[in-house]
mmCIF file of C-alpha atoms in Angstrom:
data_model
loop_
_atom_site.group_PDB
_atom_site.id
_atom_site.type_symbol
_atom_site.label_atom_id
_atom_site.label_comp_id
_atom_site.label_asym_id
_atom_site.label_seq_id
_atom_site.Cartn_x
_atom_site.Cartn_y
_atom_site.Cartn_z
ATOM 1 C CA MET A 1 -121.108 220.532 91.550
ATOM 2 C CA THR A 2 -118.673 222.497 89.207
ATOM 3 C CA SER A 3 -115.126 221.443 89.028
ATOM 4 C CA PRO A 4 -112.578 224.096 89.725
ATOM 5 C CA PRO A 5 -110.838 225.628 86.436
ATOM 6 C CA ARG A 6 -107.549 223.720 85.411
ATOM 7 C CA ARG A 7 -104.284 225.397 85.348
ATOM 8 C CA LYS A 8 -102.267 225.589 82.291
ATOM 9 C CA ARG A 9 -99.682 222.899 82.638
ATOM 10 C CA LYS A 10 -97.478 220.666 80.876
ATOM 11 C CA SER A 11 -98.095 217.054 81.321
ATOM 12 C CA SER A 12 -95.470 214.901 83.121
ATOM 13 C CA ALA A 13 -95.026 211.182 83.558
ATOM 14 C CA SER A 14 -96.347 211.346 87.296
ATOM 15 C CA ASP A 15 -99.247 213.664 85.953
ATOM 16 C CA GLY A 16 -100.588 211.398 83.237
ATOM 17 C CA PRO A 17 -104.070 210.772 81.957
ATOM 18 C CA VAL A 18 -106.436 209.504 84.560
ATOM 19 C CA LEU A 19 -109.081 208.780 81.914
ATOM 20 C CA LEU A 20 -107.987 207.260 78.749
ATOM 21 C CA SER A 21 -110.136 206.329 75.915
ATOM 22 C CA ILE A 22 -109.300 204.237 72.859
ATOM 23 C CA ARG A 23 -111.446 204.090 69.843
ATOM 24 C CA ARG A 24 -110.281 201.046 67.710
ATOM 25 C CA GLU A 25 -111.498 199.298 64.633
ATOM 26 C CA ARG A 26 -111.842 195.628 65.426
ATOM 27 C CA GLY A 27 -111.876 193.013 62.723
ATOM 28 C CA ARG A 28 -110.189 194.934 59.941
ATOM 29 C CA GLU A 29 -106.672 193.202 60.392
ATOM 30 C CA ALA A 30 -107.561 190.375 58.138
ATOM 31 C CA ARG A 31 -108.639 192.559 55.129
ATOM 32 C CA TRP A 32 -105.750 195.009 55.609
ATOM 33 C CA ARG A 33 -103.259 192.347 55.636
ATOM 34 C CA GLY A 34 -104.756 190.512 52.750
ATOM 35 C CA LEU A 35 -105.585 187.477 54.742
ATOM 36 C CA HIS A 36 -108.557 185.262 54.004
ATOM 37 C CA LEU A 37 -109.827 185.044 57.758
ATOM 38 C CA PRO A 38 -113.227 185.825 58.919
ATOM 39 C CA ARG A 39 -113.790 189.152 60.811
ATOM 40 C CA ALA A 40 -114.549 187.105 63.925
ATOM 41 C CA VAL A 41 -110.840 186.346 64.079
ATOM 42 C CA GLY A 42 -110.103 190.067 64.390
ATOM 43 C CA HIS A 43 -112.708 190.626 67.000
ATOM 44 C CA GLN A 44 -111.202 187.733 69.034
ATOM 45 C CA ARG A 45 -107.785 189.135 68.815
ATOM 46 C CA GLY A 46 -109.141 192.472 69.836
ATOM 47 C CA VAL A 47 -110.514 191.047 73.040
ATOM 48 C CA GLU A 48 -106.898 189.751 73.662
ATOM 49 C CA SER A 49 -105.642 193.324 73.355
ATOM 50 C CA VAL A 50 -108.039 194.349 75.801
ATOM 51 C CA ARG A 51 -106.839 192.058 78.350
ATOM 52 C CA ARG A 52 -103.287 192.976 77.820
ATOM 53 C CA LEU A 53 -104.100 196.818 78.306
ATOM 54 C CA VAL A 54 -106.193 196.256 81.367
ATOM 55 C CA ARG A 55 -103.386 194.148 83.012
ATOM 56 C CA ALA A 56 -100.757 196.949 82.107
ATOM 57 C CA ALA A 57 -103.072 199.981 83.141
ATOM 58 C CA ARG A 58 -102.270 199.826 86.924
ATOM 59 C CA SER A 59 -98.599 199.905 86.522
ATOM 60 C CA MET A 60 -98.788 202.844 84.180
ATOM 61 C CA GLY A 61 -100.768 204.816 86.675
ATOM 62 C CA LEU A 62 -104.035 204.887 84.780
ATOM 63 C CA GLU A 63 -107.418 205.149 86.812
ATOM 64 C CA CYS A 64 -109.791 204.711 84.216
ATOM 65 C CA LEU A 65 -109.491 202.955 80.575
ATOM 66 C CA THR A 66 -112.638 203.379 78.284
ATOM 67 C CA LEU A 67 -113.060 201.189 75.195
ATOM 68 C CA TYR A 68 -115.498 201.247 72.430
ATOM 69 C CA ALA A 69 -116.776 197.814 72.046
ATOM 70 C CA PHE A 70 -120.279 198.274 70.115
ATOM 71 C CA SER A 71 -121.763 201.411 68.825
ATOM 72 C CA SER A 72 -125.335 202.220 68.281
ATOM 73 C CA GLU A 73 -124.559 202.305 64.436
ATOM 74 C CA ASN A 74 -123.001 198.946 64.510
ATOM 75 C CA TRP A 75 -126.562 197.335 64.266
ATOM 76 C CA LYS A 76 -126.149 198.088 60.527
ATOM 77 C CA ARG A 77 -123.570 195.453 60.252
ATOM 78 C CA PRO A 78 -124.430 191.915 59.018
ATOM 79 C CA GLN A 79 -126.469 189.784 61.490
ATOM 80 C CA ASP A 80 -123.845 187.050 61.415
ATOM 81 C CA GLU A 81 -121.206 189.471 62.579
ATOM 82 C CA ILE A 82 -123.457 190.930 65.121
ATOM 83 C CA SER A 83 -124.047 187.377 66.373
ATOM 84 C CA ASP A 84 -120.414 186.653 66.660
ATOM 85 C CA LEU A 85 -119.939 190.092 68.505
ATOM 86 C CA MET A 86 -122.709 189.254 71.142
ATOM 87 C CA GLY A 87 -121.336 185.627 71.637
ATOM 88 C CA LEU A 88 -117.706 187.202 72.212
ATOM 89 C CA LEU A 89 -119.199 189.420 74.727
ATOM 90 C CA ARG A 90 -120.783 186.765 76.544
ATOM 91 C CA ARG A 91 -117.601 184.895 76.668
ATOM 92 C CA PHE A 92 -115.663 187.961 77.640
ATOM 93 C CA ILE A 93 -117.868 188.668 80.777
ATOM 94 C CA LYS A 94 -117.962 185.228 81.793
ATOM 95 C CA GLY A 95 -114.199 184.329 81.450
ATOM 96 C CA ASP A 96 -112.723 187.748 82.507
ATOM 97 C CA LEU A 97 -114.937 188.582 85.501
ATOM 98 C CA PRO A 98 -112.895 186.553 88.040
ATOM 99 C CA GLU A 99 -109.654 188.224 86.821
ATOM 100 C CA PHE A 100 -111.417 191.618 87.127
ATOM 101 C CA ILE A 101 -112.349 190.838 90.623
ATOM 102 C CA ALA A 102 -108.862 189.555 91.534
ATOM 103 C CA ASN A 103 -107.139 192.511 90.135
ATOM 104 C CA ASP A 104 -109.601 195.161 91.735
ATOM 105 C CA VAL A 105 -111.050 196.273 88.421
ATOM 106 C CA ARG A 106 -114.414 198.040 88.178
ATOM 107 C CA LEU A 107 -116.473 197.452 85.234
ATOM 108 C CA LYS A 108 -118.528 200.317 84.112
ATOM 109 C CA ILE A 109 -120.900 200.192 80.985
ATOM 110 C CA ILE A 110 -121.597 203.346 78.944
ATOM 111 C CA GLY A 111 -124.364 203.283 76.450
ATOM 112 C CA ASP A 112 -127.888 201.822 76.233
ATOM 113 C CA TYR A 113 -126.710 198.293 77.275
ATOM 114 C CA LYS A 114 -130.228 197.444 78.479
ATOM 115 C CA ALA A 115 -131.271 197.224 74.889
ATOM 116 C CA LEU A 116 -129.111 194.158 74.216
ATOM 117 C CA GLU A 117 -130.230 190.552 74.657
ATOM 118 C CA PRO A 118 -131.703 189.720 78.127
ATOM 119 C CA ASP A 119 -129.139 187.323 79.189
ATOM 120 C CA ILE A 120 -126.186 189.710 78.204
ATOM 121 C CA VAL A 121 -128.107 192.465 80.151
ATOM 122 C CA ALA A 122 -128.135 190.062 83.187
ATOM 123 C CA MET A 123 -124.607 189.020 82.813
ATOM 124 C CA LEU A 124 -123.421 192.643 82.775
ATOM 125 C CA GLU A 125 -125.377 193.851 85.638
ATOM 126 C CA ASP A 126 -124.119 190.821 87.710
ATOM 127 C CA ALA A 127 -120.620 191.902 86.709
ATOM 128 C CA LEU A 128 -121.056 195.389 87.557
ATOM 129 C CA GLU A 129 -122.453 194.672 90.943
ATOM 130 C CA GLN A 130 -119.403 192.079 91.778
ATOM 131 C CA THR A 131 -116.836 194.638 90.742
ATOM 132 C CA SER A 132 -118.528 197.963 91.958
ATOM 133 C CA GLY A 133 -115.683 198.276 94.632
ATOM 134 C CA GLY A 134 -112.630 198.225 92.222
ATOM 135 C CA SER A 135 -109.999 201.033 92.394
ATOM 136 C CA ILE A 136 -109.259 201.114 88.489
ATOM 137 C CA THR A 137 -112.150 201.454 86.136
ATOM 138 C CA LEU A 138 -112.717 199.705 82.714
ATOM 139 C CA ALA A 139 -115.428 201.528 81.060
ATOM 140 C CA VAL A 140 -116.920 199.595 78.086
ATOM 141 C CA ALA A 141 -119.133 201.502 75.542
ATOM 142 C CA LEU A 142 -121.921 199.135 74.506
ATOM 143 C CA ASN A 143 -124.728 200.316 72.191
ATOM 144 C CA TYR A 144 -123.214 203.612 72.624
ATOM 145 C CA GLY A 145 -123.414 206.809 70.457
ATOM 146 C CA SER A 146 -122.089 210.167 71.714
ATOM 147 C CA GLN A 147 -124.779 212.124 70.015
ATOM 148 C CA GLN A 148 -127.425 210.217 71.312
ATOM 149 C CA GLU A 149 -125.871 210.429 74.711
ATOM 150 C CA ILE A 150 -125.692 214.183 74.619
ATOM 151 C CA ALA A 151 -129.385 214.355 73.407
ATOM 152 C CA ARG A 152 -130.584 212.161 76.112
ATOM 153 C CA ALA A 153 -128.803 214.307 78.768
ATOM 154 C CA ALA A 154 -130.075 217.599 77.452
ATOM 155 C CA ALA A 155 -133.589 216.296 77.404
ATOM 156 C CA GLN A 156 -133.394 215.306 80.982
ATOM 157 C CA ALA A 157 -131.746 218.496 81.933
ATOM 158 C CA ALA A 158 -134.712 220.231 80.199
ATOM 159 C CA ALA A 159 -137.298 218.098 81.937
ATOM 160 C CA GLU A 160 -135.901 218.780 85.193
ATOM 161 C CA GLY A 161 -135.911 222.765 84.581
ATOM 162 C CA GLU A 162 -132.191 223.607 83.809
ATOM 163 C CA VAL A 163 -130.083 223.319 80.580
ATOM 164 C CA SER A 164 -126.569 224.488 81.073
ATOM 165 C CA VAL A 165 -123.007 222.913 80.342
ATOM 166 C CA ASP A 166 -122.969 221.559 84.111
ATOM 167 C CA SER A 167 -126.474 220.303 84.026
ATOM 168 C CA ILE A 168 -125.889 218.128 80.818
ATOM 169 C CA ALA A 169 -122.482 216.956 82.067
ATOM 170 C CA ALA A 170 -123.928 215.702 85.215
ATOM 171 C CA ARG A 171 -126.394 213.474 83.016
ATOM 172 C CA LEU A 172 -123.977 211.962 80.697
ATOM 173 C CA ASP A 173 -122.988 208.226 80.963
ATOM 174 C CA THR A 174 -119.574 209.330 81.929
ATOM 175 C CA ALA A 175 -120.696 211.654 84.823
ATOM 176 C CA ASP A 176 -118.968 209.521 87.707
ATOM 177 C CA LEU A 177 -115.688 209.349 85.612
ATOM 178 C CA PRO A 178 -112.911 211.894 85.853
ATOM 179 C CA PRO A 179 -112.326 214.308 82.882
ATOM 180 C CA LEU A 180 -111.013 212.662 79.480
ATOM 181 C CA ASP A 181 -107.419 213.393 79.176
ATOM 182 C CA LEU A 182 -106.266 211.303 76.189
ATOM 183 C CA LEU A 183 -108.157 209.797 73.422
ATOM 184 C CA ILE A 184 -106.368 207.159 71.208
ATOM 185 C CA ARG A 185 -107.575 206.242 67.882
ATOM 186 C CA THR A 186 -105.861 203.076 66.284
ATOM 187 C CA SER A 187 -105.894 201.501 62.801
ATOM 188 C CA GLY A 188 -105.016 204.607 60.981
ATOM 189 C CA GLU A 189 -108.486 206.242 61.198
ATOM 190 C CA VAL A 190 -108.554 209.913 61.824
ATOM 191 C CA ARG A 191 -112.116 210.689 63.268
ATOM 192 C CA LEU A 192 -114.078 210.347 66.507
ATOM 193 C CA SER A 193 -116.834 208.265 64.921
ATOM 194 C CA ASN A 194 -119.374 209.550 67.469
ATOM 195 C CA PHE A 195 -117.283 208.577 70.473
ATOM 196 C CA LEU A 196 -117.066 210.643 73.648
ATOM 197 C CA LEU A 197 -117.748 213.929 71.557
ATOM 198 C CA TRP A 198 -118.623 215.990 74.560
ATOM 199 C CA GLN A 199 -115.829 214.508 76.888
ATOM 200 C CA ALA A 200 -113.172 215.026 74.085
ATOM 201 C CA ALA A 201 -113.742 218.883 74.269
ATOM 202 C CA TYR A 202 -110.222 219.331 75.962
ATOM 203 C CA ALA A 203 -108.878 215.974 75.576
ATOM 204 C CA GLU A 204 -105.346 215.289 73.783
ATOM 205 C CA MET A 205 -105.764 213.216 70.590
ATOM 206 C CA TYR A 206 -103.224 210.483 69.463
ATOM 207 C CA PHE A 207 -103.735 208.751 66.168
ATOM 208 C CA THR A 208 -101.651 205.659 65.159
ATOM 209 C CA ASP A 209 -101.658 203.259 62.316
ATOM 210 C CA VAL A 210 -101.177 200.395 64.543
ATOM 211 C CA LEU A 211 -104.320 198.061 64.107
ATOM 212 C CA TRP A 212 -106.267 197.530 67.310
ATOM 213 C CA PRO A 213 -105.448 193.781 67.645
ATOM 214 C CA ASP A 214 -101.544 194.655 67.497
ATOM 215 C CA PHE A 215 -101.810 197.384 69.870
ATOM 216 C CA THR A 216 -99.730 196.491 73.033
ATOM 217 C CA PRO A 217 -98.795 198.136 76.339
ATOM 218 C CA ALA A 218 -95.736 199.336 74.718
ATOM 219 C CA HIS A 219 -97.707 201.291 72.232
ATOM 220 C CA LEU A 220 -99.699 202.585 74.986
ATOM 221 C CA GLU A 221 -96.467 203.924 76.676
ATOM 222 C CA GLN A 222 -95.646 205.593 73.413
ATOM 223 C CA ALA A 223 -98.803 207.409 73.316
ATOM 224 C CA LEU A 224 -98.369 208.343 76.930
ATOM 225 C CA ALA A 225 -94.926 209.704 76.298
ATOM 226 C CA VAL A 226 -96.334 211.898 73.677
ATOM 227 C CA PHE A 227 -99.032 213.068 75.828
ATOM 228 C CA ALA A 228 -96.422 213.802 78.485
ATOM 229 C CA GLY A 229 -94.748 216.316 76.140
ATOM 230 C CA ARG A 230 -97.913 218.200 75.320
ATOM 231 C CA GLU A 231 -98.802 221.383 76.902
ATOM 232 C CA ARG A 232 -102.416 221.551 77.766
ATOM 233 C CA ARG A 233 -104.117 225.302 78.019
ATOM 234 C CA PHE A 234 -107.858 224.173 78.400
ATOM 235 C CA GLY A 235 -108.777 227.305 76.403
ATOM 236 C CA GLY A 236 -106.007 229.570 78.244
ATOM 237 C CA ARG A 237 -102.870 230.996 76.761
#
């Protein structure tokens, strides 16, 4: 089913983004601040930032928050860092699942998460089932790359006989999520890094020098205020 065309409008506080995605760089804070700390410290503090934002999302009227946790290119990182990240993911799922359930948060995974270690896959699928009825969505990108996602969707559409914008969109990992409204990139980076390339076609972009572990609900409110002042045309005039 094709969505109706969007009207030209100026965003308002009551008409804010329903799908907000944040592309962040975890683990960099120690290097940028000149501290001699392992990158795992930055990763851990990044998880704490996730918790703060998820808790604040409902009061800000957000329906969906998407976070880039582990890209398909991150396998190139040192093995000890990958092991730290996988261990952190295990602890995050186990430790935060009760809070997700209590706060009516639906967990969704985008990316080829089934390529992760079997115990992580089992934990994720259990969490997906237990939170399936949540009213606010936390989408986590795991082993995700947007180019790969688009290629998979296009190949599937071709195999089923139709290749079009709508047929590809219907086969993306985010097909059951609302359109992306606002994409935030932290840590001073000004690029998308293979994150939600298709979905970002008409999204608003917000770039900030704030490091991801330091990104707070107050920073999110600042981004939403900027979004509220933008006029969105969706290709029109």
